[in-house]
PDB file of C-alpha atoms in Angstrom:
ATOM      1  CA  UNK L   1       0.000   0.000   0.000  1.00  0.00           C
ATOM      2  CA  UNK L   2       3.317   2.378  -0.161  1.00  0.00           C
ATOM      3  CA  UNK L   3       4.560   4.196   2.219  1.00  0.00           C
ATOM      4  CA  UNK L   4       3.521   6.760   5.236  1.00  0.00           C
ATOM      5  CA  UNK L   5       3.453  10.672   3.672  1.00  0.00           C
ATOM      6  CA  UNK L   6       4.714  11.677   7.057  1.00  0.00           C
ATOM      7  CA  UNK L   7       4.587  15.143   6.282  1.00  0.00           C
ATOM      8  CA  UNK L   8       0.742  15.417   5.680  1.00  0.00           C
ATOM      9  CA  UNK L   9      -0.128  12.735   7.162  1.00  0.00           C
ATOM     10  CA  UNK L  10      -2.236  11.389   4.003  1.00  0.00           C
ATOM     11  CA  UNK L  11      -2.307   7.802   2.952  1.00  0.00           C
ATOM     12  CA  UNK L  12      -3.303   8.246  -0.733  1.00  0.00           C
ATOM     13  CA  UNK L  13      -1.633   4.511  -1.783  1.00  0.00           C
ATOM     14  CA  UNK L  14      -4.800   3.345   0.415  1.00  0.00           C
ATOM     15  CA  UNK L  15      -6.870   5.707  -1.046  1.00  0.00           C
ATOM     16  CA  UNK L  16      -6.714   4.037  -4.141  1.00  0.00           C
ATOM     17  CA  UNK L  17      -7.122   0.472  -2.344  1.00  0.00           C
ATOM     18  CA  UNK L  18     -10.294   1.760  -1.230  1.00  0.00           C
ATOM     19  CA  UNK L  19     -11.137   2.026  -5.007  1.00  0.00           C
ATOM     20  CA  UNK L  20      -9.875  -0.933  -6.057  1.00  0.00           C
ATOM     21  CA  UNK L  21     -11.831  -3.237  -3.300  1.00  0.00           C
ATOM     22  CA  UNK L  22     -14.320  -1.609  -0.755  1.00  0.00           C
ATOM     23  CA  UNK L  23     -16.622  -1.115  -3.738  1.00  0.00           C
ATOM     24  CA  UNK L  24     -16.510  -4.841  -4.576  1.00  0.00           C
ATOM     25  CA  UNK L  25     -16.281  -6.094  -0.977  1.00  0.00           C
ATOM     26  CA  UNK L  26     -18.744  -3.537   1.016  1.00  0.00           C
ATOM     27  CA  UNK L  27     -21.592  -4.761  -2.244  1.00  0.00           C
ATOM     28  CA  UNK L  28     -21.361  -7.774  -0.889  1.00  0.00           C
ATOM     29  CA  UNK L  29     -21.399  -7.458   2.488  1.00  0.00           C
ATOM     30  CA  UNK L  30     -23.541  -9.543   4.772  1.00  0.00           C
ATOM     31  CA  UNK L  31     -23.744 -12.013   1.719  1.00  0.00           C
ATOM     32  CA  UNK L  32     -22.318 -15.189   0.579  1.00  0.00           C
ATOM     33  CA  UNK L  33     -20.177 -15.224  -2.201  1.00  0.00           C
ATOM     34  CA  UNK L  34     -17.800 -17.781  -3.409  1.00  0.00           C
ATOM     35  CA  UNK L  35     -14.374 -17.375  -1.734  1.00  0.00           C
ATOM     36  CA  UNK L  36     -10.817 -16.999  -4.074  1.00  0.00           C
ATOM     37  CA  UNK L  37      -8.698 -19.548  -1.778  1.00  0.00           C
ATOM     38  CA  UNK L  38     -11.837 -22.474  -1.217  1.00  0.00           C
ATOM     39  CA  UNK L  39     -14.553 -24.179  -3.240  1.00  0.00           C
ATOM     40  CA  UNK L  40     -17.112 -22.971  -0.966  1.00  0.00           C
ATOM     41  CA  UNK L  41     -20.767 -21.990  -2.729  1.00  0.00           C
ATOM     42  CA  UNK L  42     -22.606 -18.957  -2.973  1.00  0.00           C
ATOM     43  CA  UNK L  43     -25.987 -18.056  -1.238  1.00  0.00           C
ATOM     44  CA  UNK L  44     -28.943 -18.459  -3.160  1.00  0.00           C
ATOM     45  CA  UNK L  45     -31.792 -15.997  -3.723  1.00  0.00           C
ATOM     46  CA  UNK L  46     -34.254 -16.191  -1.202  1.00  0.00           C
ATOM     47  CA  UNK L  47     -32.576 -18.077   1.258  1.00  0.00           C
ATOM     48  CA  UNK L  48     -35.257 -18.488   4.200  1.00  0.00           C
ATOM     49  CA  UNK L  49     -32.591 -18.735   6.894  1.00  0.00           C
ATOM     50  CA  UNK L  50     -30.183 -15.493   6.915  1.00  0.00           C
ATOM     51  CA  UNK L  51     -26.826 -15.842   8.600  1.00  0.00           C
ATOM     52  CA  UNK L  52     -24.591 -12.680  10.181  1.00  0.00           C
ATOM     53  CA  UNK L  53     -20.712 -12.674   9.667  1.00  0.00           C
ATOM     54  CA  UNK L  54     -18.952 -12.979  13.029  1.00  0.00           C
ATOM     55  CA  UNK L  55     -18.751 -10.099  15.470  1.00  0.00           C
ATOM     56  CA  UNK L  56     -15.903  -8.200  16.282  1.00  0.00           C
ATOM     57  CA  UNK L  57     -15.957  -6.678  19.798  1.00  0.00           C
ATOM     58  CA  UNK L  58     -12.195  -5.872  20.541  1.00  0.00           C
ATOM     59  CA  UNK L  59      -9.159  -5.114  18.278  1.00  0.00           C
ATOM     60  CA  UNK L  60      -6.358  -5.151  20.529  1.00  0.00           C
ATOM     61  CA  UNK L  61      -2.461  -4.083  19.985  1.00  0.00           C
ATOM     62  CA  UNK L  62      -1.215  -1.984  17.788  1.00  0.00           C
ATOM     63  CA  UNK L  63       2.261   0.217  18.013  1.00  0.00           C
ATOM     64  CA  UNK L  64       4.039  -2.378  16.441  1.00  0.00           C
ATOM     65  CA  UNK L  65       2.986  -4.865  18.512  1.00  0.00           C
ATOM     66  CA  UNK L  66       0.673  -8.026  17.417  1.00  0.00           C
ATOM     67  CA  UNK L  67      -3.288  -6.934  16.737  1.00  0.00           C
ATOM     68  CA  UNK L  68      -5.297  -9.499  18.984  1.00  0.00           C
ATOM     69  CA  UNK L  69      -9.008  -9.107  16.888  1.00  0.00           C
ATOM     70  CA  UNK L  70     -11.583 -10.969  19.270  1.00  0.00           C
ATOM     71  CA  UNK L  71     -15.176 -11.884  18.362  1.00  0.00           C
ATOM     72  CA  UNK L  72     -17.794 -13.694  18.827  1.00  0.00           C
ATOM     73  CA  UNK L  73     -19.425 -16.426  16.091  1.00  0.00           C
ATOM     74  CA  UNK L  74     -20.871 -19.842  15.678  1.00  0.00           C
ATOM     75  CA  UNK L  75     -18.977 -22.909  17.596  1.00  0.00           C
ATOM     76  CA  UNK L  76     -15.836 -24.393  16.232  1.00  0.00           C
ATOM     77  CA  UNK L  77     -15.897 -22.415  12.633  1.00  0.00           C
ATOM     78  CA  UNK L  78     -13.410 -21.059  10.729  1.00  0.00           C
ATOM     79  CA  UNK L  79     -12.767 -17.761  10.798  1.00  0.00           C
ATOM     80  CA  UNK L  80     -10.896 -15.622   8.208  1.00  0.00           C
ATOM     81  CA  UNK L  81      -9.639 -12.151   8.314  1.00  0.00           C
ATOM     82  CA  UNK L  82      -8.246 -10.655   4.892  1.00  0.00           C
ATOM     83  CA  UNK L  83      -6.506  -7.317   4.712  1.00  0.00           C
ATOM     84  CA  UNK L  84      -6.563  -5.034   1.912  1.00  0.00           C
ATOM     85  CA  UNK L  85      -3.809  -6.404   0.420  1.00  0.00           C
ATOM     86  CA  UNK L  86      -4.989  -9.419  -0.014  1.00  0.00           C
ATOM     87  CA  UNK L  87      -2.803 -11.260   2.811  1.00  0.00           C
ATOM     88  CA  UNK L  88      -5.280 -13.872   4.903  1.00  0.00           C
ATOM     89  CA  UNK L  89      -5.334 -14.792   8.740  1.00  0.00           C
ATOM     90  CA  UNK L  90      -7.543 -17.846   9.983  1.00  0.00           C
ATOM     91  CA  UNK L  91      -8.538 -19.844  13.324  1.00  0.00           C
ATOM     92  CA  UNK L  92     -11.011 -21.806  14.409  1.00  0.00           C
ATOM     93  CA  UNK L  93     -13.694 -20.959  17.127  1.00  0.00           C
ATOM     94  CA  UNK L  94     -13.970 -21.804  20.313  1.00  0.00           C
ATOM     95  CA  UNK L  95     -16.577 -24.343  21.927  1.00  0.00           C
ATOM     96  CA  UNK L  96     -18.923 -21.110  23.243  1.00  0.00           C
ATOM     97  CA  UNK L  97     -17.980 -18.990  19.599  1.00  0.00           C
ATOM     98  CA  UNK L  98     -14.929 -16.782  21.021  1.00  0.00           C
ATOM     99  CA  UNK L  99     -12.479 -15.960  18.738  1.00  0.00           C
ATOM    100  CA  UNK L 100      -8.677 -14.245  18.454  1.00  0.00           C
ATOM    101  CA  UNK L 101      -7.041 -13.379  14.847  1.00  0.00           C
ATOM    102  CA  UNK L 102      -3.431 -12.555  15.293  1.00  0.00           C
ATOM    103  CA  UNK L 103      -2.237 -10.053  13.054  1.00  0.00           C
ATOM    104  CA  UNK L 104       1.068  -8.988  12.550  1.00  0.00           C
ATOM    105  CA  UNK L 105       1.543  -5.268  12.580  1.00  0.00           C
ATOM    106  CA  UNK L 106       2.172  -2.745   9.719  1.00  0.00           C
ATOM    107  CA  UNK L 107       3.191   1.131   9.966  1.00  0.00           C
ATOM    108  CA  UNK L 108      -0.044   2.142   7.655  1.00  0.00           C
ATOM    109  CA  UNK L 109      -3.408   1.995   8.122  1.00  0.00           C
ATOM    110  CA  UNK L 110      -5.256  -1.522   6.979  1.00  0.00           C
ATOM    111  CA  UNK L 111      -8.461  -2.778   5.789  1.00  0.00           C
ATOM    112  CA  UNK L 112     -10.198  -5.972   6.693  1.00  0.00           C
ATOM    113  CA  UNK L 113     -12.882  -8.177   5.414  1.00  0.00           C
ATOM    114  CA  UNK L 114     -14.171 -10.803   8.483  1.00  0.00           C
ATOM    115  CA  UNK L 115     -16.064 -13.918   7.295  1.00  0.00           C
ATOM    116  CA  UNK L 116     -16.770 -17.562   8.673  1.00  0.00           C
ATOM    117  CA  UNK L 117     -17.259 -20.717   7.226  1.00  0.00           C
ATOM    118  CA  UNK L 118     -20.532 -22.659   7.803  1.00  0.00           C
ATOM    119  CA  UNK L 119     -20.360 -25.473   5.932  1.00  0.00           C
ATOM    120  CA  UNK L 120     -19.376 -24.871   2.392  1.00  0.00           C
ATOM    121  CA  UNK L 121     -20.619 -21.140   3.184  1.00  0.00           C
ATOM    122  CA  UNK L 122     -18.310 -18.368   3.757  1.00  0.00           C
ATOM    123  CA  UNK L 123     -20.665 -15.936   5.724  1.00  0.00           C
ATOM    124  CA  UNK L 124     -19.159 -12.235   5.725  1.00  0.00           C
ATOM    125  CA  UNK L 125     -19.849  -9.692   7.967  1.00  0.00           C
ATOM    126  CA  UNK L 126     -21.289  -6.203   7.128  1.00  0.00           C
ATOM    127  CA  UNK L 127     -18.500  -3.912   6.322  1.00  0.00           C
ATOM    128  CA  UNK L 128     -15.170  -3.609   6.377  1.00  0.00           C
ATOM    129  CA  UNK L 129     -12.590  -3.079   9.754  1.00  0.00           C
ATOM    130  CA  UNK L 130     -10.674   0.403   9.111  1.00  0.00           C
ATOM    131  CA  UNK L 131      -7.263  -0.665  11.635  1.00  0.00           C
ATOM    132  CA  UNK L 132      -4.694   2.587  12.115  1.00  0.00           C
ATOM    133  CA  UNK L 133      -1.350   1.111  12.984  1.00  0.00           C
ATOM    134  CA  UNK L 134      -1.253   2.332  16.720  1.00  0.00           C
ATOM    135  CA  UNK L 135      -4.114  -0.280  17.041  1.00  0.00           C
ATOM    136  CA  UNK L 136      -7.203   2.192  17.973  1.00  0.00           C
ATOM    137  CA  UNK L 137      -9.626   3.855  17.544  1.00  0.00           C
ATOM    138  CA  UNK L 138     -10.986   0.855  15.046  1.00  0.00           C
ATOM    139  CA  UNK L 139     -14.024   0.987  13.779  1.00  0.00           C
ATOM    140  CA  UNK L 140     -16.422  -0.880  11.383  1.00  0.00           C
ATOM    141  CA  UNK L 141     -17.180   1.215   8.059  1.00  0.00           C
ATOM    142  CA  UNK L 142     -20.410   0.056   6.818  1.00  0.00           C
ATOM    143  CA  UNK L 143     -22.007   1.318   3.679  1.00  0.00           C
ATOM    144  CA  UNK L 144     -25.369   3.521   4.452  1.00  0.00           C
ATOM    145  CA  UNK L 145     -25.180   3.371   7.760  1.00  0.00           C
ATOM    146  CA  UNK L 146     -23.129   4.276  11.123  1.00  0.00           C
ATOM    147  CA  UNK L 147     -20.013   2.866  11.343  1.00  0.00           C
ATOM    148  CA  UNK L 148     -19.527   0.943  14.385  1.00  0.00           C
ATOM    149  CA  UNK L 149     -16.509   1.369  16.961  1.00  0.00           C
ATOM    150  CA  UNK L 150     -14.934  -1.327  17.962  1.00  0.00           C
ATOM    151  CA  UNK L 151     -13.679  -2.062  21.874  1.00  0.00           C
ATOM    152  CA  UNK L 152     -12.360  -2.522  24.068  1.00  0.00           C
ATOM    153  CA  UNK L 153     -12.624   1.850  24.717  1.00  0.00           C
ATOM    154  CA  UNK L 154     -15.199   3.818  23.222  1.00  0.00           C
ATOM    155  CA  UNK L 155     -15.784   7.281  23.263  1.00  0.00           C
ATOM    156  CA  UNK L 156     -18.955   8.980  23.305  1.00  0.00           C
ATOM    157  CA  UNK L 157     -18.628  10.269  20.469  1.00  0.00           C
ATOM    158  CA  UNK L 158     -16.066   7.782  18.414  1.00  0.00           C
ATOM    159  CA  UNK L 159     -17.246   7.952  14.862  1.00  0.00           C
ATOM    160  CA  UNK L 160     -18.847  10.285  12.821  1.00  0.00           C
ATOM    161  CA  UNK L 161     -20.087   9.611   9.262  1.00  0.00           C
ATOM    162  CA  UNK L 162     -20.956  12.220   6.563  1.00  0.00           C
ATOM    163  CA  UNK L 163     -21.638  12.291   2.342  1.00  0.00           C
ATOM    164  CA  UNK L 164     -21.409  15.279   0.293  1.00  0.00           C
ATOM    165  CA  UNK L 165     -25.401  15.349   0.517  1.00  0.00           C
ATOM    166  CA  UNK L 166     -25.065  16.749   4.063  1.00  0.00           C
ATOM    167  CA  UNK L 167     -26.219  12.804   5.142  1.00  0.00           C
ATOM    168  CA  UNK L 168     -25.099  12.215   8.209  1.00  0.00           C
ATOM    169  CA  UNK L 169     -24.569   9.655  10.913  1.00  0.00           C
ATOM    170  CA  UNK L 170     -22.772   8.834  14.573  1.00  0.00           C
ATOM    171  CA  UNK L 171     -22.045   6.095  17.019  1.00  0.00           C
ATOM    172  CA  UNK L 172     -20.416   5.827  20.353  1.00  0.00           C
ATOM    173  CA  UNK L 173     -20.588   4.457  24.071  1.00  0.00           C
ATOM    174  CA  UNK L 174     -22.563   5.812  26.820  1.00  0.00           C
ATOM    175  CA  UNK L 175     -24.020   4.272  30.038  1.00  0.00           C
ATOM    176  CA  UNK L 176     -25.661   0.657  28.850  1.00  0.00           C
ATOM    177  CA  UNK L 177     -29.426   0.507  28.167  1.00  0.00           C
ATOM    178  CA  UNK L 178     -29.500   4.477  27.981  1.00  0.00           C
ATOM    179  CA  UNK L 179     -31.487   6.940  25.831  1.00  0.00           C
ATOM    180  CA  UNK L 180     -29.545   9.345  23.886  1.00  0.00           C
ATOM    181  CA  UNK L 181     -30.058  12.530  22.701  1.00  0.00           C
ATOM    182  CA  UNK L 182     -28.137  13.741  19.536  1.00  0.00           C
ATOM    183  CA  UNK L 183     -27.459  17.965  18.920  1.00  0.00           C
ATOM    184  CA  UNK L 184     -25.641  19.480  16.217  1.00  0.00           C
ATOM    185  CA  UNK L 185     -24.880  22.883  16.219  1.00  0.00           C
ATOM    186  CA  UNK L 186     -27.618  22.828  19.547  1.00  0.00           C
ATOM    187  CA  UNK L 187     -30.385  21.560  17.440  1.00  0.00           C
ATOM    188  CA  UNK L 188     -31.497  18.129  18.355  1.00  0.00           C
ATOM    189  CA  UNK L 189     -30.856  15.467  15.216  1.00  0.00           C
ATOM    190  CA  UNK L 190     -32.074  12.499  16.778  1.00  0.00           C
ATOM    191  CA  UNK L 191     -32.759   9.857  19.594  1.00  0.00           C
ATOM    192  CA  UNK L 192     -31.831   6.718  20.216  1.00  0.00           C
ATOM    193  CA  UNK L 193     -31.147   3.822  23.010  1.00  0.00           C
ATOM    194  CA  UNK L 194     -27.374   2.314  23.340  1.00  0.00           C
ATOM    195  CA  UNK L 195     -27.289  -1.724  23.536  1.00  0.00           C
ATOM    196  CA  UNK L 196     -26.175  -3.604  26.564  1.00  0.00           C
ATOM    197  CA  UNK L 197     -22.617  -2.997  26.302  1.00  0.00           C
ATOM    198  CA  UNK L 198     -23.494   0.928  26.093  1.00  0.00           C
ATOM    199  CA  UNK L 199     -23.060   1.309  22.354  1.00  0.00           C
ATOM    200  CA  UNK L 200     -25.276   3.243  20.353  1.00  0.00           C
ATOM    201  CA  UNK L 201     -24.896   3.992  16.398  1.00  0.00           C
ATOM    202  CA  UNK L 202     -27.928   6.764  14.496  1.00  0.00           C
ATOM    203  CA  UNK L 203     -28.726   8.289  10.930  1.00  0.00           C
ATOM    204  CA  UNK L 204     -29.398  11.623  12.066  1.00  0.00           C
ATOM    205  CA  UNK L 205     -32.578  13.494  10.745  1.00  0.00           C
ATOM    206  CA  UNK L 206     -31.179  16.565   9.782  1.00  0.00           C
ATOM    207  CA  UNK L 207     -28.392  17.472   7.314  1.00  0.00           C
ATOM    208  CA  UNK L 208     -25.220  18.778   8.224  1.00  0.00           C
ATOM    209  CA  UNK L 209     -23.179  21.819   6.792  1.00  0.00           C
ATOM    210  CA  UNK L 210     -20.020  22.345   5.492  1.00  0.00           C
ATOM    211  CA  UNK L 211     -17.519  23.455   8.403  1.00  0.00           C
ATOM    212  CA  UNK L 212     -17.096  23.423  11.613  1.00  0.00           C
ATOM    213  CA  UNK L 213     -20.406  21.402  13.611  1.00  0.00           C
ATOM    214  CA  UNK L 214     -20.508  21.242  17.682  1.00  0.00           C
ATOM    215  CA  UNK L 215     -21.520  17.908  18.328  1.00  0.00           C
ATOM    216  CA  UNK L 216     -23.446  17.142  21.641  1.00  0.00           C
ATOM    217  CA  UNK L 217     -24.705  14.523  23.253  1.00  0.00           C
ATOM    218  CA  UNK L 218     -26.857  13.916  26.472  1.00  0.00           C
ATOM    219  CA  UNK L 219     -27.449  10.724  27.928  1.00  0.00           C
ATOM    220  CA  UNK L 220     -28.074   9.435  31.395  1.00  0.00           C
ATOM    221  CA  UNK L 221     -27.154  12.511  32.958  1.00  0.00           C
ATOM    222  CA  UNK L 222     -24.077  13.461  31.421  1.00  0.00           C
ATOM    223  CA  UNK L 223     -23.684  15.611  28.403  1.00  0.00           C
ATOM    224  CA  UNK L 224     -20.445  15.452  25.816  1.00  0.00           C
ATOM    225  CA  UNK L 225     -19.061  17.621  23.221  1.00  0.00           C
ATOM    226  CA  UNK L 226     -17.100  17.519  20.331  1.00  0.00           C
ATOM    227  CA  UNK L 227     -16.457  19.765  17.384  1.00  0.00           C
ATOM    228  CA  UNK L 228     -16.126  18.134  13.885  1.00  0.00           C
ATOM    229  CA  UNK L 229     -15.101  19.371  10.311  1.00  0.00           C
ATOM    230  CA  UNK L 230     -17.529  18.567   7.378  1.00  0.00           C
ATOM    231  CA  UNK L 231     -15.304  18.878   4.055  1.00  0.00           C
ATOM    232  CA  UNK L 232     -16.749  17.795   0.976  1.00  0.00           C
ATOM    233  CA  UNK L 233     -14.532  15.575  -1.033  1.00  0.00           C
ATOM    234  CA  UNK L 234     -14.264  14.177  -4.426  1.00  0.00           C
ATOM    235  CA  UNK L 235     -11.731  12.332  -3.816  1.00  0.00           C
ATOM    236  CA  UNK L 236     -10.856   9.006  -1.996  1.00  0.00           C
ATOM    237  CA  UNK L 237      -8.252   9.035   0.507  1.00  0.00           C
ATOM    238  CA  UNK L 238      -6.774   8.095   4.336  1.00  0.00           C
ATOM    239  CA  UNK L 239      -5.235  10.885   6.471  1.00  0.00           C
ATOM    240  CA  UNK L 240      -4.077  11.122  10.015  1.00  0.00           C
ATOM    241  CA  UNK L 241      -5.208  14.514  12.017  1.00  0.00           C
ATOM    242  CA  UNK L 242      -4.817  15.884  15.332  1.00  0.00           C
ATOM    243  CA  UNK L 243      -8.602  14.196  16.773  1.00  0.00           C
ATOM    244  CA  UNK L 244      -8.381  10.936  14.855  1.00  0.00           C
ATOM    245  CA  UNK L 245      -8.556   9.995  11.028  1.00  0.00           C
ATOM    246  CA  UNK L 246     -10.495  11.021   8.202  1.00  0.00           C
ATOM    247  CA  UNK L 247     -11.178   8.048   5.665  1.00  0.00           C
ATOM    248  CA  UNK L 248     -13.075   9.168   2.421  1.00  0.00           C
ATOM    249  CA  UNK L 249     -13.747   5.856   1.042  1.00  0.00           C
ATOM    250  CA  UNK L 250     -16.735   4.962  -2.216  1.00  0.00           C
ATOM    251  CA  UNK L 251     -19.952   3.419  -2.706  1.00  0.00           C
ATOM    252  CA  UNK L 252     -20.859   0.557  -3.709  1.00  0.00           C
ATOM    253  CA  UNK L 253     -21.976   1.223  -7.805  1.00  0.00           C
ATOM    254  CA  UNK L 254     -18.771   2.795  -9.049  1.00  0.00           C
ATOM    255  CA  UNK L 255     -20.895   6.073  -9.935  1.00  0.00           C
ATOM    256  CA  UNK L 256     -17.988   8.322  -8.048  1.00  0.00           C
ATOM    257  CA  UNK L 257     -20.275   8.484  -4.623  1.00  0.00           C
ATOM    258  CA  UNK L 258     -18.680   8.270  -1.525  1.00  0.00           C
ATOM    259  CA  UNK L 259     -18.813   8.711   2.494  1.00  0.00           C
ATOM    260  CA  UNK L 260     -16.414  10.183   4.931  1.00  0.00           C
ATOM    261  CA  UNK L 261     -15.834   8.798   8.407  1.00  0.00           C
ATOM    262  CA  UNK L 262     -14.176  10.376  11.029  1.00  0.00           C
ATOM    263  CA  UNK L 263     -12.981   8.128  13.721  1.00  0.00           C
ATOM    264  CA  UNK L 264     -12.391  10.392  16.740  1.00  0.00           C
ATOM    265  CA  UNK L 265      -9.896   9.861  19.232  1.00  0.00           C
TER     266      UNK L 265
END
């Protein structure tokens, strides 16, 4: 994927990865399809019994030291984890579903694709795992929707997703079990209720603008801020900034759409 523009921080060799497979990869996502490296089959059309990839809860590591990705799937499956350059990690589950990937560490930023096998299936899960080198903030980018942060810390406000449209979405971790109350700019964009683990993930109902945007949010008590910058962008690329990273990545279609996340740190 090249190497690190150290200067401006911007990984445009990814950039063009993000071209070359999230388009592909993110159209399929949450779908069977027939793996490159096994004779496994595709799903058929109206399949009455849908099955999720395997979760990812923790991506561990990081700073040159091994990533430790844990999850959660069926009992004794394989698992695979592919990175964007094409470079493939397996191990089997555990008796309850638990899972570790090891992955050796790289000084650039890394995508990864997350499937197991059931059967002759290779189940993926939806979206792709954006990993920065230090090991975290990770999140899961996920086409037309939030993307979801992954543990073991979350911020309250952890990801932030945007298109040129003004669409926009965020997730984060609050108290578990606990309404929360989106404001941009002080006007309220939305409600929602955060899982058992605390995380909660919302399309907001109103647009954003172009600049600088206070975000807010109240929840059990306990209000946090955070300002973001909404910049429009034609182009696809990774860079590095001061609160996190900025990863304008495409659509599934090829029609030159695409959605920015900012995973905050």
């Amino acid at each position: 994927m090249g190497q690190i523009d150290r200067t401006g921080k911007l990984y445009r060799p990814l950039g063009l990865v993000l071209t070359a497979i999230v388009v592909p990869l993110l159209g399929l996502s949450g779908c069977d399809r027939k793996a490159e490296d096994a004779p496994l089959e595709p799903a058929l059309a109206g399949d009455a019994q849908y099955l999720a990839g395997p979760e990812l809860l923790e991506a561990l590591g990081g700073n040159g030291q091994v990533h430790r990705l844990r999850g959660q799937a069926g009992a004794v499956e394989r698992i695979r984890v592919k990175d964007s350059s094409g470079n493939t990690y397996g191990v089997t589950s555990g008796a309850q579903g638990q899972f570790e990937v090891l992955v050796p560490p790289q000084p650039v930023p890394r995508l990864f694709e997350l499937a197991r096998q059931v059967g002759t299936r290779l189940i993926r899960s939806e979206g792709l795992l954006f990993l920065p080198p230090e090991g975290g903030p990770a999140v899961i980018l996920r086409y037309g929707a939030p993307s979801m942060p992954v543990g073991p810390v979350v911020l309250p406000i952890a990801a932030f997703d945007y298109d040129n449209s003004g669409s926009a979405a965020i997730a984060g971790a609050v108290a578990p079990r606990s309404e929360v109350t989106v404001l941009i700019d002080g006007r309220e964009a939305g409600r929602t209720l955060s899982d058992a683990r605390g995380v909660y993930a919302l399309s907001l109902s109103v647009p954003v603008a172009t600049g600088t945007r206070r975000i807010r949010i109240v929840s059990a008590g306990e209000a946090f801020e955070r300002d973001v910058r909404i910049l429009p962008s034609d182009e696809f690329f990774v860079a590095a900034e001061a609160g996190g990273w900025r990863v304008r990545w495409p659509l599934p279609g090829g029609n030159g759409g695409g959605q920015t996340t900012l995973i905050l740190r």
